[in-house]
Short mmCIF file of C-alpha atoms in Angstrom, two decimals:
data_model
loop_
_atom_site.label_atom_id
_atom_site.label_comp_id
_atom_site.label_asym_id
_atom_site.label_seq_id
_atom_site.Cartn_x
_atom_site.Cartn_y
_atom_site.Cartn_z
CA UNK A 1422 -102.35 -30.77 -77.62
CA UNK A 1423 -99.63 -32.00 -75.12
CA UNK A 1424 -102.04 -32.44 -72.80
CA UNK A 1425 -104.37 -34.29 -74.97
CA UNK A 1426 -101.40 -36.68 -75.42
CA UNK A 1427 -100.78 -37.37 -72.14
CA UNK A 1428 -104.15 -38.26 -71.33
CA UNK A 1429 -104.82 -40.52 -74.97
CA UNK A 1430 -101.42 -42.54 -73.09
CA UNK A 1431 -102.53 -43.07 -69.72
CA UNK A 1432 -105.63 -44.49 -71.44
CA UNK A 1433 -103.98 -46.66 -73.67
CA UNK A 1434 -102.28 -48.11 -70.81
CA UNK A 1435 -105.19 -48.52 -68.39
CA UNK A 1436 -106.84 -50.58 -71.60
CA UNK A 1437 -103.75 -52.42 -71.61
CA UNK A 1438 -104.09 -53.74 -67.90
CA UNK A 1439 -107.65 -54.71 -68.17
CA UNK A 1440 -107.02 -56.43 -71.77
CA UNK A 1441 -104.40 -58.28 -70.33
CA UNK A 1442 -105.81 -60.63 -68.12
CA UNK A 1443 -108.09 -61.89 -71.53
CA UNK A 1444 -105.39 -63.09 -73.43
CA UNK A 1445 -103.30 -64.59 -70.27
CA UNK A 1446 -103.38 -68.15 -70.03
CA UNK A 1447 -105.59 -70.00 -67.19
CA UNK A 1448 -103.22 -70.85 -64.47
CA UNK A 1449 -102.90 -74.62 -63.60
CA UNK A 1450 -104.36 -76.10 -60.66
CA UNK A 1451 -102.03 -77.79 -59.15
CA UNK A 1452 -104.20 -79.81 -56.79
CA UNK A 1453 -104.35 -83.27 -58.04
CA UNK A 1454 -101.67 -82.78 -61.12
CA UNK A 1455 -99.26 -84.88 -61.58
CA UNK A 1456 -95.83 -83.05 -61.54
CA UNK A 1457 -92.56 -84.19 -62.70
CA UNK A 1458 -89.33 -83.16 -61.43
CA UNK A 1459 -85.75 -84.40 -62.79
CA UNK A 1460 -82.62 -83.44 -60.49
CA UNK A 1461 -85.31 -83.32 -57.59
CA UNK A 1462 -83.43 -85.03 -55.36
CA UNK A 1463 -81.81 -82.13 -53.33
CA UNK A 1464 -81.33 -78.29 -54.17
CA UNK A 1465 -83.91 -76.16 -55.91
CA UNK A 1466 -85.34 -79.24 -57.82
CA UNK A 1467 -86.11 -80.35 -54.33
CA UNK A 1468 -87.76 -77.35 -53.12
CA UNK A 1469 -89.69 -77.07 -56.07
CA UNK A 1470 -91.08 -80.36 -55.39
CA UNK A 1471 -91.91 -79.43 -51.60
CA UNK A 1472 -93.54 -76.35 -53.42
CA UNK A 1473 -95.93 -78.25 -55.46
CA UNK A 1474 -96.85 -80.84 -52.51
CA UNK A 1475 -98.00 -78.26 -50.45
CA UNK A 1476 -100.42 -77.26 -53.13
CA UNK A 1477 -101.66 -81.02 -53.28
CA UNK A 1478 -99.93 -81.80 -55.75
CA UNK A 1479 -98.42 -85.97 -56.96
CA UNK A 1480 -94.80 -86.03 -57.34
CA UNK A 1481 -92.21 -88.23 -60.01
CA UNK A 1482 -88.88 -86.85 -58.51
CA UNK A 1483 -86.16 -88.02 -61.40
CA UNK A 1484 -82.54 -88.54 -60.00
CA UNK A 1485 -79.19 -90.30 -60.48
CA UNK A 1486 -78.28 -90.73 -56.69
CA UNK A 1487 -80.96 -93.58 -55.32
CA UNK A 1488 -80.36 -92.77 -51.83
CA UNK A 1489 -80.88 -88.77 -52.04
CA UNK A 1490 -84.36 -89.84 -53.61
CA UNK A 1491 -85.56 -91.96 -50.42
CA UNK A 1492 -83.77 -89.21 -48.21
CA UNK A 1493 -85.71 -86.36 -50.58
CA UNK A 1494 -89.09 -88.75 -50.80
CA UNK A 1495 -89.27 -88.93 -47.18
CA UNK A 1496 -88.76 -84.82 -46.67
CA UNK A 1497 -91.33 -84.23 -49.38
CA UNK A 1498 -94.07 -86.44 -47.81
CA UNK A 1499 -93.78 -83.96 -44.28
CA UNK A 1500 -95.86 -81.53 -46.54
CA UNK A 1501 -98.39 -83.53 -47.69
CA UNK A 1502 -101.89 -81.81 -47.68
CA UNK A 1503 -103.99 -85.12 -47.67
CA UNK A 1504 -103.74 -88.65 -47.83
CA UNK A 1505 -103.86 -89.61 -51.44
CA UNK A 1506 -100.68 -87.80 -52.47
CA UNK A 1507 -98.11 -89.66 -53.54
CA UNK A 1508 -94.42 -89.27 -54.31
CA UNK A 1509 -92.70 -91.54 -56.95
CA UNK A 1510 -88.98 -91.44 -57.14
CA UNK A 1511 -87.28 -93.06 -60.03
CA UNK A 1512 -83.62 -93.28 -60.74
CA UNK A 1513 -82.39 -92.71 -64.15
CA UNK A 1514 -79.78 -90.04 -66.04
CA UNK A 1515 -81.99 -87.81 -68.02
CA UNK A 1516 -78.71 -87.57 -70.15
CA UNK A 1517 -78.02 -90.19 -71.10
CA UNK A 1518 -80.86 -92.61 -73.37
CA UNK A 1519 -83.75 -91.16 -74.79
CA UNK A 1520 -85.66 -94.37 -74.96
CA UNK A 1521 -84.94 -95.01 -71.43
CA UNK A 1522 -85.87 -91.35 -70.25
CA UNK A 1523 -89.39 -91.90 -72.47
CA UNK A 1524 -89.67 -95.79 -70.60
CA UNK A 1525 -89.49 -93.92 -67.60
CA UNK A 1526 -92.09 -91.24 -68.42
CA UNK A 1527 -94.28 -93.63 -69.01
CA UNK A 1528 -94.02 -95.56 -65.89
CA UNK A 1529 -94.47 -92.91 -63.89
CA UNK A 1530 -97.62 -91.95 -65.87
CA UNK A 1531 -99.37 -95.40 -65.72
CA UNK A 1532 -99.01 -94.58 -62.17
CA UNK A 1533 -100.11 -90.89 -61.11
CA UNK A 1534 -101.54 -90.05 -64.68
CA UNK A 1535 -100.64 -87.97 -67.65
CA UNK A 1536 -98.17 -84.99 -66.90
CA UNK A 1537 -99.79 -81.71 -66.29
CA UNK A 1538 -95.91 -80.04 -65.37
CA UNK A 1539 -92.51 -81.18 -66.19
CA UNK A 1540 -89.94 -79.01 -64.36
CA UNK A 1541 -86.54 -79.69 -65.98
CA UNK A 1542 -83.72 -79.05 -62.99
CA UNK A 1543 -81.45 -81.52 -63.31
CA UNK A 1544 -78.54 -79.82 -63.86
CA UNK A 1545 -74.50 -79.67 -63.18
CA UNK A 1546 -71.85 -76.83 -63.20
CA UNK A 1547 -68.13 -76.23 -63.62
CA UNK A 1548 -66.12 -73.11 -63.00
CA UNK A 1549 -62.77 -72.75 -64.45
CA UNK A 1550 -60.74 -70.67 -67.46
CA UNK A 1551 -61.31 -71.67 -70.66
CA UNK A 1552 -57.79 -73.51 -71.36
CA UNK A 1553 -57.78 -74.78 -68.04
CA UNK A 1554 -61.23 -76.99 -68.31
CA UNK A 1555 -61.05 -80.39 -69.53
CA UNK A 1556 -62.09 -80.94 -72.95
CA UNK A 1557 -64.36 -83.34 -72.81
CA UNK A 1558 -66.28 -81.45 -69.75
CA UNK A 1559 -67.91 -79.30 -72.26
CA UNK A 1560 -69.49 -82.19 -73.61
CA UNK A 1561 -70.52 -83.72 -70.75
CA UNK A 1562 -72.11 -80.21 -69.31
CA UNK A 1563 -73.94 -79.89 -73.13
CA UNK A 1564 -75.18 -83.42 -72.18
CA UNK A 1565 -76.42 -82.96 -68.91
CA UNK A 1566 -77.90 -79.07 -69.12
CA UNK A 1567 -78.73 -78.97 -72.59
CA UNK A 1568 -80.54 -82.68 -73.75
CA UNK A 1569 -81.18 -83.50 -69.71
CA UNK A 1570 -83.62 -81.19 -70.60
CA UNK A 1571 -84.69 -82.15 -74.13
CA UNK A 1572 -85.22 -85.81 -73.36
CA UNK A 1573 -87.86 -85.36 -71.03
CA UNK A 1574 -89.58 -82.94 -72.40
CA UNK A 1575 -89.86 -84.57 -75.92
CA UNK A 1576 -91.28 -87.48 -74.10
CA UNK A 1577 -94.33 -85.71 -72.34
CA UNK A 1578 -95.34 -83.28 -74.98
CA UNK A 1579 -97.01 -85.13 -77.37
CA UNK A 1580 -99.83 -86.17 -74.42
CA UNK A 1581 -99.85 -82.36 -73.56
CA UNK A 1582 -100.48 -81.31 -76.79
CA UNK A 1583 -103.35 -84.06 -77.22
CA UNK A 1584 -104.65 -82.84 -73.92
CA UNK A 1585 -104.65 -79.29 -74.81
CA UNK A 1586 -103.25 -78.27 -71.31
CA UNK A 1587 -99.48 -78.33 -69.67
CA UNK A 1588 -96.63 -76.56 -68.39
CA UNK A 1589 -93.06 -77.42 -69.28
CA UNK A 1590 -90.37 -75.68 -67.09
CA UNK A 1591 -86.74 -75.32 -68.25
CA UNK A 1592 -84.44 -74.26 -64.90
CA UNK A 1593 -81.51 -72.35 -66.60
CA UNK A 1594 -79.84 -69.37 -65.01
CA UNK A 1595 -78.32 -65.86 -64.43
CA UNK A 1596 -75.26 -67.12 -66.59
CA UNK A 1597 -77.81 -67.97 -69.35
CA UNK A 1598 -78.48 -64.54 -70.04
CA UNK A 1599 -74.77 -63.06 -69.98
CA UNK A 1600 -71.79 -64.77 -70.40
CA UNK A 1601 -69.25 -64.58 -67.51
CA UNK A 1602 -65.59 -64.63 -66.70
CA UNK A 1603 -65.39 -68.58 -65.75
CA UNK A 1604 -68.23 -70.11 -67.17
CA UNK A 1605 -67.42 -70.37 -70.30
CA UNK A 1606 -68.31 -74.45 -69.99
CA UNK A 1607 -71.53 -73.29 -68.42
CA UNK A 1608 -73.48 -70.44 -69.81
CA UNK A 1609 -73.81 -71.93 -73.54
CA UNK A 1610 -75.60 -74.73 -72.03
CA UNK A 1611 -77.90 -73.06 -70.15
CA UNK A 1612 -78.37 -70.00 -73.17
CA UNK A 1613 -79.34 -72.98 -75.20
CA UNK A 1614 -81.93 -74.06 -72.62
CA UNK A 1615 -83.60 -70.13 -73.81
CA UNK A 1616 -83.37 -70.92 -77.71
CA UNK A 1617 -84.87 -74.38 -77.72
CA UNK A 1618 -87.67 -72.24 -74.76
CA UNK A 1619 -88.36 -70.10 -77.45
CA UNK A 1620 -89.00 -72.24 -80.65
CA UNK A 1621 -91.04 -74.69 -77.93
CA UNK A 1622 -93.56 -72.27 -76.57
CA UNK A 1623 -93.98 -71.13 -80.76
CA UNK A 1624 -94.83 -74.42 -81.53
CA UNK A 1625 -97.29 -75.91 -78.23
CA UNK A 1626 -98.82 -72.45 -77.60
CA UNK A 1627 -101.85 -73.37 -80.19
CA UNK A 1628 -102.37 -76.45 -77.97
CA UNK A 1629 -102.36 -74.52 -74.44
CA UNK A 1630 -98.83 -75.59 -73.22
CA UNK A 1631 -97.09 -73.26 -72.08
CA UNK A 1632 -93.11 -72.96 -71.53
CA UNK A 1633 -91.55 -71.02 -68.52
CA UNK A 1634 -87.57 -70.15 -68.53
CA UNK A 1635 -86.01 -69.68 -65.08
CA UNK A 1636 -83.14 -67.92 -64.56
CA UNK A 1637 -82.21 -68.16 -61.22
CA UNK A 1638 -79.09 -65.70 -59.35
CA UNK A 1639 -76.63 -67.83 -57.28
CA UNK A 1640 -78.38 -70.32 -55.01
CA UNK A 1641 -77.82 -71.64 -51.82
CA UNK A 1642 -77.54 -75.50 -52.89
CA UNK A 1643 -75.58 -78.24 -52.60
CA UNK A 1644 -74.41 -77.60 -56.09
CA UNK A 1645 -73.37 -74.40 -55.55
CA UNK A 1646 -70.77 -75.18 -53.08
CA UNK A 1647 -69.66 -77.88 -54.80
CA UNK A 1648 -68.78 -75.37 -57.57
CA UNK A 1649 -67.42 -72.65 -55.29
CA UNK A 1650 -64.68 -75.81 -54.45
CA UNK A 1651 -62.60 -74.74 -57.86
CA UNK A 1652 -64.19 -71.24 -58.77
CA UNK A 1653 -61.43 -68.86 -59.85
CA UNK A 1654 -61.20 -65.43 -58.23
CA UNK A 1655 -62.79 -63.15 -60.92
CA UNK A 1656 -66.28 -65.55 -60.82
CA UNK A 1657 -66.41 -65.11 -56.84
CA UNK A 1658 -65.79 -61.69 -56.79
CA UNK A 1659 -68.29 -60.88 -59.76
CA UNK A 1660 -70.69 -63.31 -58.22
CA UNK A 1661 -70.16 -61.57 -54.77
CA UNK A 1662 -71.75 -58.21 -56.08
CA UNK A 1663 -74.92 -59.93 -55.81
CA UNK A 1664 -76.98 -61.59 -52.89
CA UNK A 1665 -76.72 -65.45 -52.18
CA UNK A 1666 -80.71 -66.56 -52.27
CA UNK A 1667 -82.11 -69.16 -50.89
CA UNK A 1668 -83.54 -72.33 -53.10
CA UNK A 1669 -87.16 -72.37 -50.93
CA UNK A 1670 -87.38 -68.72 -51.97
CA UNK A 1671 -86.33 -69.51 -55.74
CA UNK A 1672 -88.70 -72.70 -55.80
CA UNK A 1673 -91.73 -70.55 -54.58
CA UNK A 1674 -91.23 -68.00 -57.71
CA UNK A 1675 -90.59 -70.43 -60.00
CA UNK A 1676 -93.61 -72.18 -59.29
CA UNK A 1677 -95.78 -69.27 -59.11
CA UNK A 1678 -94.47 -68.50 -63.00
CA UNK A 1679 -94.76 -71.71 -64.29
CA UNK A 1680 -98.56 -71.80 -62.53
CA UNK A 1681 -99.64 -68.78 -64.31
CA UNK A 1682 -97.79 -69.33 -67.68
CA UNK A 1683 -95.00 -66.93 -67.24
CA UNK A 1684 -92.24 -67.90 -69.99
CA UNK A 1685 -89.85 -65.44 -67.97
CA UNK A 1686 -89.15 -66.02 -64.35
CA UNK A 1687 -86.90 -64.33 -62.38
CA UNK A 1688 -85.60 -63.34 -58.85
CA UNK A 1689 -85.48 -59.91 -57.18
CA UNK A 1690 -84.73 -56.77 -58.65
CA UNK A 1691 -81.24 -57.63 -60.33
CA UNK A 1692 -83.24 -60.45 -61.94
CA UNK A 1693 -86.25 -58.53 -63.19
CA UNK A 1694 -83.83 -56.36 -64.79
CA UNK A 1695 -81.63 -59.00 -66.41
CA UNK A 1696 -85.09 -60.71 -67.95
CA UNK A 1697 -86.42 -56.91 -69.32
CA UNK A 1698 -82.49 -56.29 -70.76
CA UNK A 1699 -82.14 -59.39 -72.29
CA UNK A 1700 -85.69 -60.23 -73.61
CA UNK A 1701 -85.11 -59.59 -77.59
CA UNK A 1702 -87.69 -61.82 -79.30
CA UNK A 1703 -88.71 -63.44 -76.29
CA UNK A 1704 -92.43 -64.14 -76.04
CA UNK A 1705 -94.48 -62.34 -73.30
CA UNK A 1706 -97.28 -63.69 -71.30
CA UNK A 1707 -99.18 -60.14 -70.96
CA UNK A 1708 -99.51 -56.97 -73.32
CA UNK A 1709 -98.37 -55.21 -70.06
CA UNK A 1710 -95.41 -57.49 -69.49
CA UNK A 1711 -94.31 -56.01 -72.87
CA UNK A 1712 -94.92 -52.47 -72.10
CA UNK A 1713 -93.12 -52.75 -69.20
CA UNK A 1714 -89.84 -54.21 -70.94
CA UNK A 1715 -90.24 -51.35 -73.77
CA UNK A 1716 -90.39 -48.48 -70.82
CA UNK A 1717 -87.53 -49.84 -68.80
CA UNK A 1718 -85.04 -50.95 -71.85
CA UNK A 1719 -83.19 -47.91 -72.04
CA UNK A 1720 -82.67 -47.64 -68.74
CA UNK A 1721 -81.66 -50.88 -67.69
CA UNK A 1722 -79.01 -51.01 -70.47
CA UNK A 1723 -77.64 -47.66 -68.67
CA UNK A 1724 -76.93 -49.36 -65.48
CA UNK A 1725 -75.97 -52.94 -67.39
CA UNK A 1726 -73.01 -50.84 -68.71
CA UNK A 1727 -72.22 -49.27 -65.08
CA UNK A 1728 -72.60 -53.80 -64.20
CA UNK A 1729 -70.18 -54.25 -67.25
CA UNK A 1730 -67.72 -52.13 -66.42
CA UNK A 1731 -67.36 -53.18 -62.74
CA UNK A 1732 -66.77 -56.71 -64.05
CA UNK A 1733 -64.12 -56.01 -66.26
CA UNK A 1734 -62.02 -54.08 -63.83
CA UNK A 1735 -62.35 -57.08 -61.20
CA UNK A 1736 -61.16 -58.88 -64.34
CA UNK A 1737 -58.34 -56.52 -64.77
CA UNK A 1738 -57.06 -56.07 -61.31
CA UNK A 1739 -56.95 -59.69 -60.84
CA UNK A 1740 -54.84 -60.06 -63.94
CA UNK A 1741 -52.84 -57.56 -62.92
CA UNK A 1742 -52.35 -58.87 -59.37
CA UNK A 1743 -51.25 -62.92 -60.57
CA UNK A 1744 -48.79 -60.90 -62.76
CA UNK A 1745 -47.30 -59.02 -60.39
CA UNK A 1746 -47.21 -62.09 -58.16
CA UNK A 1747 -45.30 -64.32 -60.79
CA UNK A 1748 -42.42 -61.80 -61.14
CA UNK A 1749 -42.43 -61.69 -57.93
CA UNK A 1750 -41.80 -64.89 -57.25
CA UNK A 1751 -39.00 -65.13 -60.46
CA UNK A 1752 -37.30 -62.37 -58.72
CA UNK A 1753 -36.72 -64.51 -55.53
#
């Protein structure tokens, strides 16, 4: 009987793996689509961009700073594949104006066509404990994280939708999926990025849009060191138990996801795990995408706690430490 168990699973799963690739969606072609990237002007927006040019891809980059756009323009254009790619930069804050955002949009579609893939990456970040952070900088990083993302996206998917096709990429993070000592001005923004993922992809799948998450580990990016500038002690350290990768490498994965309609995309093995642990009611792209997550749950929330636990004692000894230097210092 056992053994006729055994064998009825490893059945069920090889059915599951040929099934699969059925109900997957078609990947995109990304020769010839028109591919819009906001906060492309340096970082992993910029790679992304590089990404998609080498795979003959047109370009809208969608920045702030006028000058990185020529500088990141003339960088993309070293990749191009043949002569009738083009890259359109246009300066605007994604943040700021819906009606200007969907102005935009549209220029850039009279000009290279109707938007097969929005990549949402513009993006800021502050590091700092919670009393200690400006007040008004938790608006500002809702603003810029959270509707940077919702502007643009509300103004391409109602041609997506008509045009039965699309991809829509929201760039969150590692600190989207668990909430860290430090980013306490952070993380909500980009957790909200997964909620309004989630209710998205419900709503276009129907129409053959499909929604891709990214949750990048700590990136080698401008930004980054911008933000390592006023990091306290406890984020380095916790950040430090995990490798520094590189935004080419990032861009390529996300990419590939978004491509073949992933709505999870992650990085490395730390990142595969955090996706699987954290994927609650998330939707999955492939019956064996789910199979996997139910297999590996258990374990993965063994060696979250062993993750856990390691934080909270850098936590502890640090507290510990800035105590023991301020009596120190009262005792001189």
């Amino acid at each position: 009987m056992l053994l006729l168990a055994a064998a009825f699973l490893v059945a069920f799963v090889l059915l599951l793996y040929m099934v699969s690739p059925l109900i997957s969606p078609k990947p995109l072609k990304l020769a010839g689509a028109h591919v819009v990237v906001t906060g492309g002007s340096s970082g992993i927006g910029k790679c992304i961009a590089i990404e998609c040019f080498k795979q003959a891809a047109f370009i809208t980059l969608v920045a702030r700073d006028e000058s990185k756009l020529v500088q990141a323009k003339k960088e993309i254009e070293k990749y191009a594949i043949n002569d009738k790619q083009v890259v359109l930069c246009i300066s605007v804050d994604v943040s700021k104006d819906y009606r200007q955002v969907e102005n935009v949009i549209k220029q850039a579609q009279e000009k290279l066509g109707p938007v097969d893939m929005l990549v949402n990456c513009a993006g800021t970040s502050i590091a700092g404990n919670f009393e200690e952070i400006e007040i008004d900088r938790f608006q500002r990083l809702m603003e810029v994280n959270y509707l940077g993302s919702v502007y643009p996206s509300r103004a391409v998917i109602s041609t997506m939708k008509e045009r039965r096709m699309g991809r829509i990429v929201f760039v969150s993070s590692q600190a989207g999926q668990l909430g860290l000592f430090g980013y306490t001005a952070y993380s909500p923004t980009k957790f909200a990025l997964r909620g309004l993922a989630e209710a998205l992809q419900m709503e276009v799948k129907p129409y053959n849009v499909y929604v891709t998450v990214a949750y990048p580990p700590d990136t080698d990016t401008p930004g980054f060191a911008e933000e390592n500038k006023s990091k306290p002690l406890e984020t380095k350290l916790i950040s430090e138990t995990s490798s520094l990768c590189q935004a080419d490498q990032v861009a390529k994965v996300i990419v590939k996801d978004a491509v073949q309609g992933n709505f999870n995309s992650s990085v490395g093995s730390d990142g595969y795990m955090l996706s699987s642990l954290t994927c609650g009611m998330s939707p999955v792209t492939t019956i064996t995408e789910g199979l996997q997550q139910v297999v590996t749950m258990g374990l993965f929330r063994t060696i979250a706690l062993f993750y856990l636990g390691s934080f909270d004692s850098i936590v502890r000894r640090c507290m510990m430490q800035r105590e023991r230097c301020q009596k120190e210092g009262k005792t001189d």
